[in-house]
mmCIF file of C-alpha atoms in Angstrom:
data_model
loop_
_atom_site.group_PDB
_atom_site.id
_atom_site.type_symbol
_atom_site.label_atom_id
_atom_site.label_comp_id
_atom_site.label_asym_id
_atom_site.label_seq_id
_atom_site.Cartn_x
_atom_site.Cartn_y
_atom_site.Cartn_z
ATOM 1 C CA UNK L 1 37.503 24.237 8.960
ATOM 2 C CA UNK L 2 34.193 22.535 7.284
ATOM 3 C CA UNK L 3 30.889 24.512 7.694
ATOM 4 C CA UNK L 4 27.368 23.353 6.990
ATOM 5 C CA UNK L 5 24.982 24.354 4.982
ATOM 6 C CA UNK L 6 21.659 26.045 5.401
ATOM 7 C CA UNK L 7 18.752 23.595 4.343
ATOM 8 C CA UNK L 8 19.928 20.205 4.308
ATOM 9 C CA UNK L 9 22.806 20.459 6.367
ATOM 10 C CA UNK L 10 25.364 19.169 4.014
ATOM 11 C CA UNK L 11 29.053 19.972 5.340
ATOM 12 C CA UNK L 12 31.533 21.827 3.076
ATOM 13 C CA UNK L 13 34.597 20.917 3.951
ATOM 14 C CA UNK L 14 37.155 23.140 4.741
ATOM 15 C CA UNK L 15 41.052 23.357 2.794
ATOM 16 C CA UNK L 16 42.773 22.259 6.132
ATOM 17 C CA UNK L 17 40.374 19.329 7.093
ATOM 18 C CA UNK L 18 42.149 16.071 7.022
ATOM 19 C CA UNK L 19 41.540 13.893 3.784
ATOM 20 C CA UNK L 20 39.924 10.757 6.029
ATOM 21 C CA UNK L 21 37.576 13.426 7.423
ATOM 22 C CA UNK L 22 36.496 14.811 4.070
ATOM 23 C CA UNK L 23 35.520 11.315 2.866
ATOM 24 C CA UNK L 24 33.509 10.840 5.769
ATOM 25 C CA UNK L 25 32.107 14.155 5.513
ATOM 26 C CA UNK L 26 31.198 13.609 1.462
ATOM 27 C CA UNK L 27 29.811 10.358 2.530
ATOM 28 C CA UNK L 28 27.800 11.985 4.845
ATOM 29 C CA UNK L 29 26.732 14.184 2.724
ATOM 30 C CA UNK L 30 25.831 12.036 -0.253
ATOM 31 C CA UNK L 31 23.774 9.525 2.096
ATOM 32 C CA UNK L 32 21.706 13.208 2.688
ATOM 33 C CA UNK L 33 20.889 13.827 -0.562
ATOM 34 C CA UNK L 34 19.744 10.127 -1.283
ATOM 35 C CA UNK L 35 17.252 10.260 1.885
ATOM 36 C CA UNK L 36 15.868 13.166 0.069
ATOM 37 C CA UNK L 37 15.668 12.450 -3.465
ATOM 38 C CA UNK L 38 12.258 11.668 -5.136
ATOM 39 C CA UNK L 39 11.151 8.158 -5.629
ATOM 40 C CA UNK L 40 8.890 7.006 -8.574
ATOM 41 C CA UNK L 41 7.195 4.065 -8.718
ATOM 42 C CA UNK L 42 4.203 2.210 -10.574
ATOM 43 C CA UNK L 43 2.857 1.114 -7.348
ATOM 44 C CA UNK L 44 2.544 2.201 -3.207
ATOM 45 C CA UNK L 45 5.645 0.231 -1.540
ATOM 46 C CA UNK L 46 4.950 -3.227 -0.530
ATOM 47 C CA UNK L 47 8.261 -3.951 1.584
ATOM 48 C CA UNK L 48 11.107 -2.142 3.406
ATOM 49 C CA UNK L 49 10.281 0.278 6.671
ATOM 50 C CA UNK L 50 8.987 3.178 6.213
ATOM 51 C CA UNK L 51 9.206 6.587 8.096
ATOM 52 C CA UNK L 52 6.039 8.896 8.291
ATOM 53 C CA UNK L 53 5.905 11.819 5.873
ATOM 54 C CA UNK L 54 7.834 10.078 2.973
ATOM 55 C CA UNK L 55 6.191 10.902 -0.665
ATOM 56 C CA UNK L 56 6.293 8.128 -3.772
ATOM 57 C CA UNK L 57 5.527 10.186 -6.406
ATOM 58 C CA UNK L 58 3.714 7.783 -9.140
ATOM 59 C CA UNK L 59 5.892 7.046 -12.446
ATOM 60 C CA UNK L 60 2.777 7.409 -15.152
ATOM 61 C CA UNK L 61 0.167 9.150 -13.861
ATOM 62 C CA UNK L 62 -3.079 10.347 -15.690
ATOM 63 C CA UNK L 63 -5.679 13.204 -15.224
ATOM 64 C CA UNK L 64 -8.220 12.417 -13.011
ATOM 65 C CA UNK L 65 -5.632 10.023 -10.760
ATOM 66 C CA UNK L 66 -3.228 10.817 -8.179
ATOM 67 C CA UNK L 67 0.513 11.866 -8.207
ATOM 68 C CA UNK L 68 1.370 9.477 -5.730
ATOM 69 C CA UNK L 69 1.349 8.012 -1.762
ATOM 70 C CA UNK L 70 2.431 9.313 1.222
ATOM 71 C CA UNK L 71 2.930 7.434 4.368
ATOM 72 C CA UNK L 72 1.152 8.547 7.195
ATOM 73 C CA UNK L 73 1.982 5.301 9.768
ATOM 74 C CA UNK L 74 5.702 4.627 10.253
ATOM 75 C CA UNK L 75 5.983 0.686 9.856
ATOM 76 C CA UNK L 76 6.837 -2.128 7.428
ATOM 77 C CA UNK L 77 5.014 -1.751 3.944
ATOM 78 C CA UNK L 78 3.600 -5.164 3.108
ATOM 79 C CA UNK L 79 1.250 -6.678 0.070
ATOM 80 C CA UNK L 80 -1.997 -7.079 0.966
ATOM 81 C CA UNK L 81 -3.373 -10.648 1.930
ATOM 82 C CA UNK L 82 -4.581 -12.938 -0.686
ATOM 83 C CA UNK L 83 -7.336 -16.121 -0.519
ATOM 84 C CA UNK L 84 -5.837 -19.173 -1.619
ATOM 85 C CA UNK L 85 -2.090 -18.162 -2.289
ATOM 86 C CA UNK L 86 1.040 -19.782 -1.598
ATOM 87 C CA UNK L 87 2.606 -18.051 0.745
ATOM 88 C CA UNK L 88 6.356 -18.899 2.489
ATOM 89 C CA UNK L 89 8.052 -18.857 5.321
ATOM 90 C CA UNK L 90 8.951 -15.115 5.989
ATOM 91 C CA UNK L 91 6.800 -13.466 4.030
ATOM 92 C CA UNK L 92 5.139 -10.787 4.939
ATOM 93 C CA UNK L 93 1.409 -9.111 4.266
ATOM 94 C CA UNK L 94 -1.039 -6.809 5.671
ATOM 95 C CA UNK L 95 -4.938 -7.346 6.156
ATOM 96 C CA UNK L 96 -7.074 -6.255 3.450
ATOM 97 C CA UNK L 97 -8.664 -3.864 5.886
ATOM 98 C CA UNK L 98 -6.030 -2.230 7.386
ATOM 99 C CA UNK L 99 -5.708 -2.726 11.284
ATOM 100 C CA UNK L 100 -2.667 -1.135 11.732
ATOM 101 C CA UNK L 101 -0.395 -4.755 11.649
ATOM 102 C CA UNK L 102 1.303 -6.349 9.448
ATOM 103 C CA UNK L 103 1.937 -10.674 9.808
ATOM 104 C CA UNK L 104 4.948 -12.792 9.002
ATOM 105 C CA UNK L 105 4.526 -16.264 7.592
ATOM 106 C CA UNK L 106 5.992 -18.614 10.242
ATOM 107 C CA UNK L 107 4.684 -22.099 8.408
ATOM 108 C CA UNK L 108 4.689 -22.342 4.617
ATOM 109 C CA UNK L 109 1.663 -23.312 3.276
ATOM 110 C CA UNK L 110 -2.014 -21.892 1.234
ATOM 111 C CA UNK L 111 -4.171 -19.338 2.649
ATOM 112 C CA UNK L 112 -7.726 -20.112 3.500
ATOM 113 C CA UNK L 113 -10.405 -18.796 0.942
ATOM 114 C CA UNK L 114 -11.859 -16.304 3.596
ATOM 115 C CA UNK L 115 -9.383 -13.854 5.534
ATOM 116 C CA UNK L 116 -8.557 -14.884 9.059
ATOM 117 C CA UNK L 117 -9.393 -12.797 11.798
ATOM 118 C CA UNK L 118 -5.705 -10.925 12.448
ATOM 119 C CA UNK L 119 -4.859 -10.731 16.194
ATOM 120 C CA UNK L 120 -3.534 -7.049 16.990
ATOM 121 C CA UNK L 121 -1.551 -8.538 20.330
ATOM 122 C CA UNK L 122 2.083 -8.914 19.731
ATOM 123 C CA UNK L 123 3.300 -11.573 19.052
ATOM 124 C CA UNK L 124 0.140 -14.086 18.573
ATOM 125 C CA UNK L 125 -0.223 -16.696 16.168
ATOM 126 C CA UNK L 126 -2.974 -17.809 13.526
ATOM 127 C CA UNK L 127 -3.589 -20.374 11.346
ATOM 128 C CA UNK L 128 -5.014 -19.495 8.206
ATOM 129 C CA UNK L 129 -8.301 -21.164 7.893
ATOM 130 C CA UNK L 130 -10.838 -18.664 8.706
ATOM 131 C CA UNK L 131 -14.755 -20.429 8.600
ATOM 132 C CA UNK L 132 -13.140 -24.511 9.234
ATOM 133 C CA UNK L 133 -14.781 -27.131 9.991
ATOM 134 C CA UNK L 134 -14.523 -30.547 11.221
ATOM 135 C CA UNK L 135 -15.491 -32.910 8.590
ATOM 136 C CA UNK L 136 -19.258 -34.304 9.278
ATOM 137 C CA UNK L 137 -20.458 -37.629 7.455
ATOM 138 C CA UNK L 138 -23.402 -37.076 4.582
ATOM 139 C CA UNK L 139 -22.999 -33.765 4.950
ATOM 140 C CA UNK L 140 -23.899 -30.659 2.040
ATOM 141 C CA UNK L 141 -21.061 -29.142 1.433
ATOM 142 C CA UNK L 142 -20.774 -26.166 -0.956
ATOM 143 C CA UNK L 143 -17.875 -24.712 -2.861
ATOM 144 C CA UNK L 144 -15.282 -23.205 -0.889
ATOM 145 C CA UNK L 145 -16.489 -24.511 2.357
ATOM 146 C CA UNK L 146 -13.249 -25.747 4.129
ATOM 147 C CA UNK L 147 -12.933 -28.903 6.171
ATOM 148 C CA UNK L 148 -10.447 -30.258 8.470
ATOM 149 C CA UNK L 149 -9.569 -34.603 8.901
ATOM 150 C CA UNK L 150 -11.133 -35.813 12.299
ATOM 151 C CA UNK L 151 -6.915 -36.185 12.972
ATOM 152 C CA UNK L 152 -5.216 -33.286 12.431
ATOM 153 C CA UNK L 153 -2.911 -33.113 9.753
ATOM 154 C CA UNK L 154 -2.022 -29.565 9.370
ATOM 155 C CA UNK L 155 -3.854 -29.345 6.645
ATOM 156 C CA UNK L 156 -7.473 -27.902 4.923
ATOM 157 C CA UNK L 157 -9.251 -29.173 2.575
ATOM 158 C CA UNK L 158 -11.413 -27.151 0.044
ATOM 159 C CA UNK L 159 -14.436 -28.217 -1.627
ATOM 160 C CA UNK L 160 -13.965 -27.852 -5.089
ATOM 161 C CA UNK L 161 -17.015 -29.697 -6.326
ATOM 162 C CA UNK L 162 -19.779 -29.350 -4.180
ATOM 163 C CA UNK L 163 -22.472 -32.806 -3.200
ATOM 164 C CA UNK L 164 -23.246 -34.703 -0.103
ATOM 165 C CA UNK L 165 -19.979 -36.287 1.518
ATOM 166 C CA UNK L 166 -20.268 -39.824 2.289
ATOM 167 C CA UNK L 167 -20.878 -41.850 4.732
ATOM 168 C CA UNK L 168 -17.408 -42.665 5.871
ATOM 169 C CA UNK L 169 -14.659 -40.239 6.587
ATOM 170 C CA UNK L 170 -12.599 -40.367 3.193
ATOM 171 C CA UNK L 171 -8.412 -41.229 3.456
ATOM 172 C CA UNK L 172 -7.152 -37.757 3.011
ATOM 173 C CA UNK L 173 -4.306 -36.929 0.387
ATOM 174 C CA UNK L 174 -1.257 -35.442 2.072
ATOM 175 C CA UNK L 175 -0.010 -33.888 -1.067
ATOM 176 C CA UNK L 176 -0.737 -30.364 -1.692
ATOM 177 C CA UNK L 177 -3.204 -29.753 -4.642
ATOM 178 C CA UNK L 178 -3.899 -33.580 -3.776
ATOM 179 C CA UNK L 179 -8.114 -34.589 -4.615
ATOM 180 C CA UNK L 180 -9.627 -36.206 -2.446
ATOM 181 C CA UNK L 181 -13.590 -38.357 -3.358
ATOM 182 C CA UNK L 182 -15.913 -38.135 -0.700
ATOM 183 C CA UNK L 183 -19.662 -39.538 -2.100
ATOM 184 C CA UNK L 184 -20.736 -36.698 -4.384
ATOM 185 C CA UNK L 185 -17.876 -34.044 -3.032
ATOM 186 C CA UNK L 186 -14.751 -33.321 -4.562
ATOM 187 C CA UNK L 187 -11.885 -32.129 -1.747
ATOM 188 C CA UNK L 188 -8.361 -29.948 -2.629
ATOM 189 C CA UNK L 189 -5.961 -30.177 0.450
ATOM 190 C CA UNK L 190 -3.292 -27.839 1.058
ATOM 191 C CA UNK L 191 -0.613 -27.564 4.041
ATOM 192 C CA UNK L 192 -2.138 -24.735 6.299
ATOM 193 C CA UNK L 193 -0.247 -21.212 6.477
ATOM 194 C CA UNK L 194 0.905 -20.472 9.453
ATOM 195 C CA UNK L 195 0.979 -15.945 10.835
ATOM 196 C CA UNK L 196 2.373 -14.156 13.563
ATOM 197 C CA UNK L 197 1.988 -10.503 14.875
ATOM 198 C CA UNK L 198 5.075 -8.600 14.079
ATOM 199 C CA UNK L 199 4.467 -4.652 14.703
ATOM 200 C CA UNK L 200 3.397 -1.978 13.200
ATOM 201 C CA UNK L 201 2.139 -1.387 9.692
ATOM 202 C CA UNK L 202 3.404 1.333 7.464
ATOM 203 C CA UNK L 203 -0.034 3.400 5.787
ATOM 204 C CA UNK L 204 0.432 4.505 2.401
ATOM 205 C CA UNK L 205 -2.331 7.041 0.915
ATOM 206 C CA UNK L 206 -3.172 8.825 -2.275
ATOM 207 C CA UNK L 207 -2.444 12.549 -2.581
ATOM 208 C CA UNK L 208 -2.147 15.231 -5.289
ATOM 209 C CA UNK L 209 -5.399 14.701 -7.271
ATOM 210 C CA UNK L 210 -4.752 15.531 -10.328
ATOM 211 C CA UNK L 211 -7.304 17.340 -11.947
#
């Protein structure tokens, strides 16, 4: 007859257990000992769910720095957002200022250059072009300032060299990385990325200073 044993709860099987039980049982037992072995890595996870309490000790670490993370939030570990990226459909990120979500990518496409405002209802939608506009006629722009077409096109466009626009509303390259002249401005248009809610954030901090 198998027992268990005292901290992890493995089972020892016993001489008269049946040989398909034993596998199960060692199987079992091995799948134990891999949700408690140490993991090292350069870096604080960026994907897979997470369960509060787990430890990533760090693979190099130095005096003065940390021995590794600990999550303290069980969710999905995501990389943080980032302006003007590429981003596809399914990928995942968290805000740079953590609010406690994390956001799928449900239209490929380029971020914005400033960080939309993340909804924390489940389930809502955002397009990724924080601080828009609607394009105006002999207008200053500066760089960075993002415009869209007076028809939407699902897309932005970025100034990349700043000036007055021009009098008339410029034909507007549906290419992404496309230029666009408009009187003294220079416009980059990209297809807009697309986010949706999707739960809960996993929090990874430091511990162990290291002295």
């Amino acid at each position: 007859m198998s027992t268990t044993t005292g901290k992890l709860g493995l089972i020892k099987p016993g001489i008269s257990d049946e040989v398909q039980q034993t596998i199960i049982d060692l199987a079992f037992n091995f799948q134990k000992l891999d949700d408690v072995a140490e993991m090292y890595m350069s870096n604080a996870p960026t994907q897979g769910n997470w369960k509060v309490g787990i430890r990533v000790w760090k693979s190099s670490p130095n005096i003065g720095d940390y021995v590794g993370w600990v999550n303290i939030r069980q969710g999905e570990a995501c990389p943080k957002w980032n302006p003007l990226y590429q981003y596809n459909m399914g990928d995942k990120i968290v805000p740079i200022n953590d609010n406690g979500h994390y956001y799928e990518c449900i239209q490929t496409g380029r971020s914005g250059p400033n960080e939309p405002s993340f909804p924390t209802t489940a389930g809502v939608s955002i397009n990724d072009t924080q601080g828009a506009t609607k394009w105006t006629p002999t207008h200053s722009y500066k760089l960075n300032e993002i415009v869209f077409p007076s028809a939407d096109n699902n897309r932005f466009y970025i100034c990349t060299v700043s000036g007055v626009s021009g009098a008339t509303e410029p034909v507007w390259s549906t290419v992404d990385g496309g230029t666009v002249s408009d009187g003294m401005v220079v416009w980059t248009g990209y297809r807009i990325a697309k986010w949706i809610e999707k739960g809960t954030s996993a929090l990874f901090r430091n511990f162990g200073k290291i002295d």
